[in-house]
CSV table of C-alpha atoms in Angstrom, one decimal:
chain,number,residue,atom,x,y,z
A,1,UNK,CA,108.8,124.6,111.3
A,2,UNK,CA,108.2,124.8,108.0
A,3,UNK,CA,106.9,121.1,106.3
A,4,UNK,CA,107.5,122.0,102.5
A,5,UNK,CA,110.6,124.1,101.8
A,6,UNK,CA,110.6,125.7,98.6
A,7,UNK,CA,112.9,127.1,96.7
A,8,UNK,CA,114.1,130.4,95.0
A,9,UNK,CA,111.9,132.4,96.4
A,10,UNK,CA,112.1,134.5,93.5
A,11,UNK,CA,113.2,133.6,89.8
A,12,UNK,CA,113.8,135.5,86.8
A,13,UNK,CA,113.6,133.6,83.1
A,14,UNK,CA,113.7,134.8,79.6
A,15,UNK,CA,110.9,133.7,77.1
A,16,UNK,CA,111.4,130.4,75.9
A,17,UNK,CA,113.3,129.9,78.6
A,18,UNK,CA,113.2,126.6,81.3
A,19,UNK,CA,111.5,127.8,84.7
A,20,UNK,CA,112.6,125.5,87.5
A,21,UNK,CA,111.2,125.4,90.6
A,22,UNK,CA,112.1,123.1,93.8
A,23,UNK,CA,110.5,121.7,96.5
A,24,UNK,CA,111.4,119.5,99.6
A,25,UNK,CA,109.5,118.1,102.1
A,26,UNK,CA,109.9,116.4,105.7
A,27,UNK,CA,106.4,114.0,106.3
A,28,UNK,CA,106.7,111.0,105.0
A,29,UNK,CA,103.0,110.3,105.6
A,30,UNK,CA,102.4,113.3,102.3
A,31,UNK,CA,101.1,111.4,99.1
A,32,UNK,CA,99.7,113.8,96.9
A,33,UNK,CA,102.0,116.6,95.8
A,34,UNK,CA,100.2,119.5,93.7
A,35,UNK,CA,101.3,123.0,92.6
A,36,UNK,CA,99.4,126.0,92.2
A,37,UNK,CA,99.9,129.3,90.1
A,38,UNK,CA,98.8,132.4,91.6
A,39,UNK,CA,98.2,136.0,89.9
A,40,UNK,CA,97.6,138.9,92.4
A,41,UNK,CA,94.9,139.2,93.8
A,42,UNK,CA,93.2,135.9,92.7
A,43,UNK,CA,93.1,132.8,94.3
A,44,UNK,CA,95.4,130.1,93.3
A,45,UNK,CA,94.7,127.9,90.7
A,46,UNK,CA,95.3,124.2,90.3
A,47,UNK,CA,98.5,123.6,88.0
A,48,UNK,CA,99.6,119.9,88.0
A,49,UNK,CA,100.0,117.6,90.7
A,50,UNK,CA,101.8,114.0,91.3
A,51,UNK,CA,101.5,111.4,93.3
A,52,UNK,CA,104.6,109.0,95.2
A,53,UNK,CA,103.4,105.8,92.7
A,54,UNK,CA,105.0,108.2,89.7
A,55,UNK,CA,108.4,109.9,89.6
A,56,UNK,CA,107.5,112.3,86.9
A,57,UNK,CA,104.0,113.9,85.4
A,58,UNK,CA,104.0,116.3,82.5
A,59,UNK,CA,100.8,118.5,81.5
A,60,UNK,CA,101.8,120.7,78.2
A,61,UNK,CA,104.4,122.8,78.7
A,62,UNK,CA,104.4,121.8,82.8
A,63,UNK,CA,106.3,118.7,84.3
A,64,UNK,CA,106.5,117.5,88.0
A,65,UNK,CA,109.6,115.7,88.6
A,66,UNK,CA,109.6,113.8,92.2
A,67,UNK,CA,112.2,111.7,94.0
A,68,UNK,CA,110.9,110.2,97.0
A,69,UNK,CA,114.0,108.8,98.3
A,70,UNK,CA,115.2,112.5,98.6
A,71,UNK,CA,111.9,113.9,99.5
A,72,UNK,CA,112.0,116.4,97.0
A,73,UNK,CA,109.8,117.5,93.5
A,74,UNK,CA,110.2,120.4,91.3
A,75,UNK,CA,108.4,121.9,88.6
A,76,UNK,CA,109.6,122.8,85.1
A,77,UNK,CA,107.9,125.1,83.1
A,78,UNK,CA,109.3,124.7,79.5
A,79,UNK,CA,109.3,127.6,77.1
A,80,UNK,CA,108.3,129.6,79.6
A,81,UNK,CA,106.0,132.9,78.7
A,82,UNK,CA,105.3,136.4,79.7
A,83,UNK,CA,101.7,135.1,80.8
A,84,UNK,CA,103.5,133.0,83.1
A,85,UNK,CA,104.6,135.3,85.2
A,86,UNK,CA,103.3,134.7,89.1
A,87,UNK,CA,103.8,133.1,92.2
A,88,UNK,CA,104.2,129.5,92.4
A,89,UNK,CA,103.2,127.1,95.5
A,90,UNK,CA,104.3,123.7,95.6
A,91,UNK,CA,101.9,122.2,98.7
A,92,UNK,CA,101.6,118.7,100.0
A,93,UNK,CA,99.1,116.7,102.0
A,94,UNK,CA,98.0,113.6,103.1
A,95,UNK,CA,95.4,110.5,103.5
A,96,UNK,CA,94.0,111.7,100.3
A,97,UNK,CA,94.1,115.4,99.2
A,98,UNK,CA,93.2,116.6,102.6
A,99,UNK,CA,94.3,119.8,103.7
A,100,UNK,CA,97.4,121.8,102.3
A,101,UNK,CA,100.5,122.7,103.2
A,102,UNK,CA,102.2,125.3,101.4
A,103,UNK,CA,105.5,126.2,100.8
A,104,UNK,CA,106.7,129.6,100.6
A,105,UNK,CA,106.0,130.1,97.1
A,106,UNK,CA,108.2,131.1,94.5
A,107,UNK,CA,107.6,134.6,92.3
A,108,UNK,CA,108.5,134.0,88.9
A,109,UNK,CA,108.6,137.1,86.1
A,110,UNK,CA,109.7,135.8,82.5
A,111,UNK,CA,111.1,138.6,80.6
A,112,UNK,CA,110.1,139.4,77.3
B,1,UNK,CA,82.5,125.8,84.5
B,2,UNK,CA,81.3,126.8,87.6
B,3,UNK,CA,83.8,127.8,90.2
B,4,UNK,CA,83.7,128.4,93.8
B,5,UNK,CA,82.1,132.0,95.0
B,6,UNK,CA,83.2,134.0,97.7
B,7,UNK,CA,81.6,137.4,99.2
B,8,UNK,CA,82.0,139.9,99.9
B,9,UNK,CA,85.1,140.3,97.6
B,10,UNK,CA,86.3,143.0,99.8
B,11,UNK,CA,86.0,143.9,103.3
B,12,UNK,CA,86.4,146.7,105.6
B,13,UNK,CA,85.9,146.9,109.5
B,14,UNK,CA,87.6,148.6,112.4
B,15,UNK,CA,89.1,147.0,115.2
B,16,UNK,CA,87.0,144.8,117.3
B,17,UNK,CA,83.9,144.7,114.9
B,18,UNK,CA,82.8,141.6,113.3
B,19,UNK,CA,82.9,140.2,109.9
B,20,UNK,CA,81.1,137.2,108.4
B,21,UNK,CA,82.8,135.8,105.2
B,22,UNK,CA,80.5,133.4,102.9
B,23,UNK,CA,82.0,130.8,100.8
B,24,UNK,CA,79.7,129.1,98.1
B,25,UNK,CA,81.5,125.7,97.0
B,26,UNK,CA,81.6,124.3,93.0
B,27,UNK,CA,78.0,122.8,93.1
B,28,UNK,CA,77.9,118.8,94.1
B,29,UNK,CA,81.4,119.4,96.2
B,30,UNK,CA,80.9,118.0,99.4
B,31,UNK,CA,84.3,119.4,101.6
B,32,UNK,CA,85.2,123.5,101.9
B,33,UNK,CA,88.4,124.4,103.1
B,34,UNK,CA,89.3,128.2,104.5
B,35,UNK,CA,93.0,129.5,104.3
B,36,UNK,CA,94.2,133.0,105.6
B,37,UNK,CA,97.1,134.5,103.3
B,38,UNK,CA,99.2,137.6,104.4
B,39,UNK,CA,100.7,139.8,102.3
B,40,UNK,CA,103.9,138.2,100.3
B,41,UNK,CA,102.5,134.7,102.6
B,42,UNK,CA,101.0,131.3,101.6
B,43,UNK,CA,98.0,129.9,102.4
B,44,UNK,CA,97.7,129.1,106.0
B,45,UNK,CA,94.9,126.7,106.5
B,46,UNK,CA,91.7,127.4,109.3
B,47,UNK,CA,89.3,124.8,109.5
B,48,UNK,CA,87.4,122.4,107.0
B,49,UNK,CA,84.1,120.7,106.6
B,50,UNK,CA,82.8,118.0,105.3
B,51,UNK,CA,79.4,117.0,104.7
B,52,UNK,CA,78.3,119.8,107.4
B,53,UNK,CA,81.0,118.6,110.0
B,54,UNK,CA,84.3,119.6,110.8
B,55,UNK,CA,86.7,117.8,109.2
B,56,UNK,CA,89.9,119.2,110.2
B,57,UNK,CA,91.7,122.1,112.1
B,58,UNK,CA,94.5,124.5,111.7
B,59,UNK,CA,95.7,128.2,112.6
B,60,UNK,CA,92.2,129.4,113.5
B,61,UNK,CA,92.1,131.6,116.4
B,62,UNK,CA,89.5,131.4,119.1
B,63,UNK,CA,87.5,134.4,117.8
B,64,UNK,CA,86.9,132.7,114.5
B,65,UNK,CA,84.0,130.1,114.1
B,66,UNK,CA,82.8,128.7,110.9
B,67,UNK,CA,80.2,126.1,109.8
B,68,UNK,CA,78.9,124.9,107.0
B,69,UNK,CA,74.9,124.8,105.4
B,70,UNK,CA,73.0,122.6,104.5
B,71,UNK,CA,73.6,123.7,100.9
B,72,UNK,CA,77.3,123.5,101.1
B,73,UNK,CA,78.4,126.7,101.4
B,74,UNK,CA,80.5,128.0,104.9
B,75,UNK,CA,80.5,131.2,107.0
B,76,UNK,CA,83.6,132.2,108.6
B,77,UNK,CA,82.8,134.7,111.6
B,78,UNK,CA,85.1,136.5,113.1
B,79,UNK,CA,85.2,138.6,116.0
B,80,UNK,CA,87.1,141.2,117.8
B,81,UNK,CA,89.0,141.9,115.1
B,82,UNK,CA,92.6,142.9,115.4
B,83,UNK,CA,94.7,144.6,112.9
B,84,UNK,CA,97.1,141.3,112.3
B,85,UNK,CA,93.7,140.0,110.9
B,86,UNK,CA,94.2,141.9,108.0
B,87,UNK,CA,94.5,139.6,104.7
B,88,UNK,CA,93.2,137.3,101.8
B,89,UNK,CA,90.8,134.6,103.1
B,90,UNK,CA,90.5,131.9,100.5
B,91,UNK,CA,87.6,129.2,100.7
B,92,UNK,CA,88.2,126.0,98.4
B,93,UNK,CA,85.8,122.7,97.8
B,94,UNK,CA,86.5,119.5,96.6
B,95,UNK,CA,84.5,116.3,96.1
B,96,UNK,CA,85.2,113.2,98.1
B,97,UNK,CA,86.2,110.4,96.0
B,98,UNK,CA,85.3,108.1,98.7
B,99,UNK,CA,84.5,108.8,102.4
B,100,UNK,CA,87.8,109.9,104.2
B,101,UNK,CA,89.5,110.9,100.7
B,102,UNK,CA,88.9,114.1,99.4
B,103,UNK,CA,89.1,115.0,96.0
B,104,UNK,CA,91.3,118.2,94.3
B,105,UNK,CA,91.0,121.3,96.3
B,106,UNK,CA,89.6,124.4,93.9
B,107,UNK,CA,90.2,127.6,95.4
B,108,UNK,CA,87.9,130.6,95.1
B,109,UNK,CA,88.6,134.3,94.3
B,110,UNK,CA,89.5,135.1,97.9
B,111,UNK,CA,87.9,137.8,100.3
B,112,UNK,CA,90.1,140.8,101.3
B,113,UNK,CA,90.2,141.8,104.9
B,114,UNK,CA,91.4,145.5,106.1
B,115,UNK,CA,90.8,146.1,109.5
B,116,UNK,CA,91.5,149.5,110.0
């Protein structure tokens, strides 16, 4: 049973374009809600992440839009580049940032 | 900055041998995670540590065991490998903000696993 359902699992964007990735979640007990950016090969890096006290968290061109009522929060990559291009994890956890669980992960290629 | 370092970076054994993974956290980080990832998978998580014990407990199988130094960094061992073993092991550390709350987990460059 998968705890963090993510969704597309693959997404295609023009530069400049609005990258939207979703994410949905079952355990009520998660409070700390963080997505990582991974290139092949390389381990995933730290992107943005939100907490339940917030519904929305923005970092440069990256926001993290959550709705706790729905058990759901998305990320939005605005004017979305080439260089963005990789896979995305949403992940969740809880009693403070203890350990992740990962969605599926979504591949995203922006096209020139 | 300093990030976390992982070795060997790649990996090659045949069935049933043995491989030993090392995982060297971001310096003053107190917890290290491992995760296995499959091809076209996420993350699964193993088994964590914090200050030397274990912390937690996922997916690990029986014929892995890991600890942690009293530096920091982990060993994952794993034995009798099987061909299903096969994939990117990931170590991460994070500080503790305050006992029982860990801090942002960084994720190292991963260790590829063939077992041929």
């Amino acid at each position: 049973q998968q705890q963090v359902k993510q969704s597309p699992q693959s997404l295609i964007v023009q530069k400049g374009g609005i990258s939207i990735i979703n994410c949905a979640y079952e355990n009520t007990a998660f409070d700390y809600f963080p997505w990582y950016q991974q290139f092949p090969g390389k381990g995933p890096a730290l992107l943005i992440a939100i907490r339940p006290d917030v519904s929305e968290k923005k970092e440069g061109r990256f926001t993290i839009s959550f709705n706790k009522s729905a058990k759901q929060f998305s990320l939005h990559i605005m004017d979305s580049q080439p260089g963005d291009s990789a896979t995305y994890f949403c992940a969740a956890s809880s009693e403070g940032y203890s350990t992740l669980t990962f969605g599926k992960g979504t591949m995203l290629l922006v096209s020139p | 900055a300093a990030g976390v370092i992982q070795s060997p970076r790649h990996l090659i054994k045949e069935k049933r041998e043995t491989a030993t993974l090392k995982c060297y956290p971001i310096p003053r980080h107190d917890t290290v995670y491992w995760y296995q990832q499959g091809p076209g998978q996420d993350p699964q998580f193993l088994i964590s540590f914090y200050e030397k014990m274990q912390s937690d407990k996922g997916s690990i199988p029986d014929r892995f065991s890991a600890q942690q130094f009293s530096d920091y960094h982990s060993e994952l061992n794993m034995s009798s490998l099987e061909l299903g073993d096969s994939a990117l092991y990931f170590c991460a550390s994070s500080l503790s903000l305050s006992p029982g709350l860990a801090g942002e987990q960084f994720f190292g460059p991963g260790t590829r696993l063939t077992v041929l």
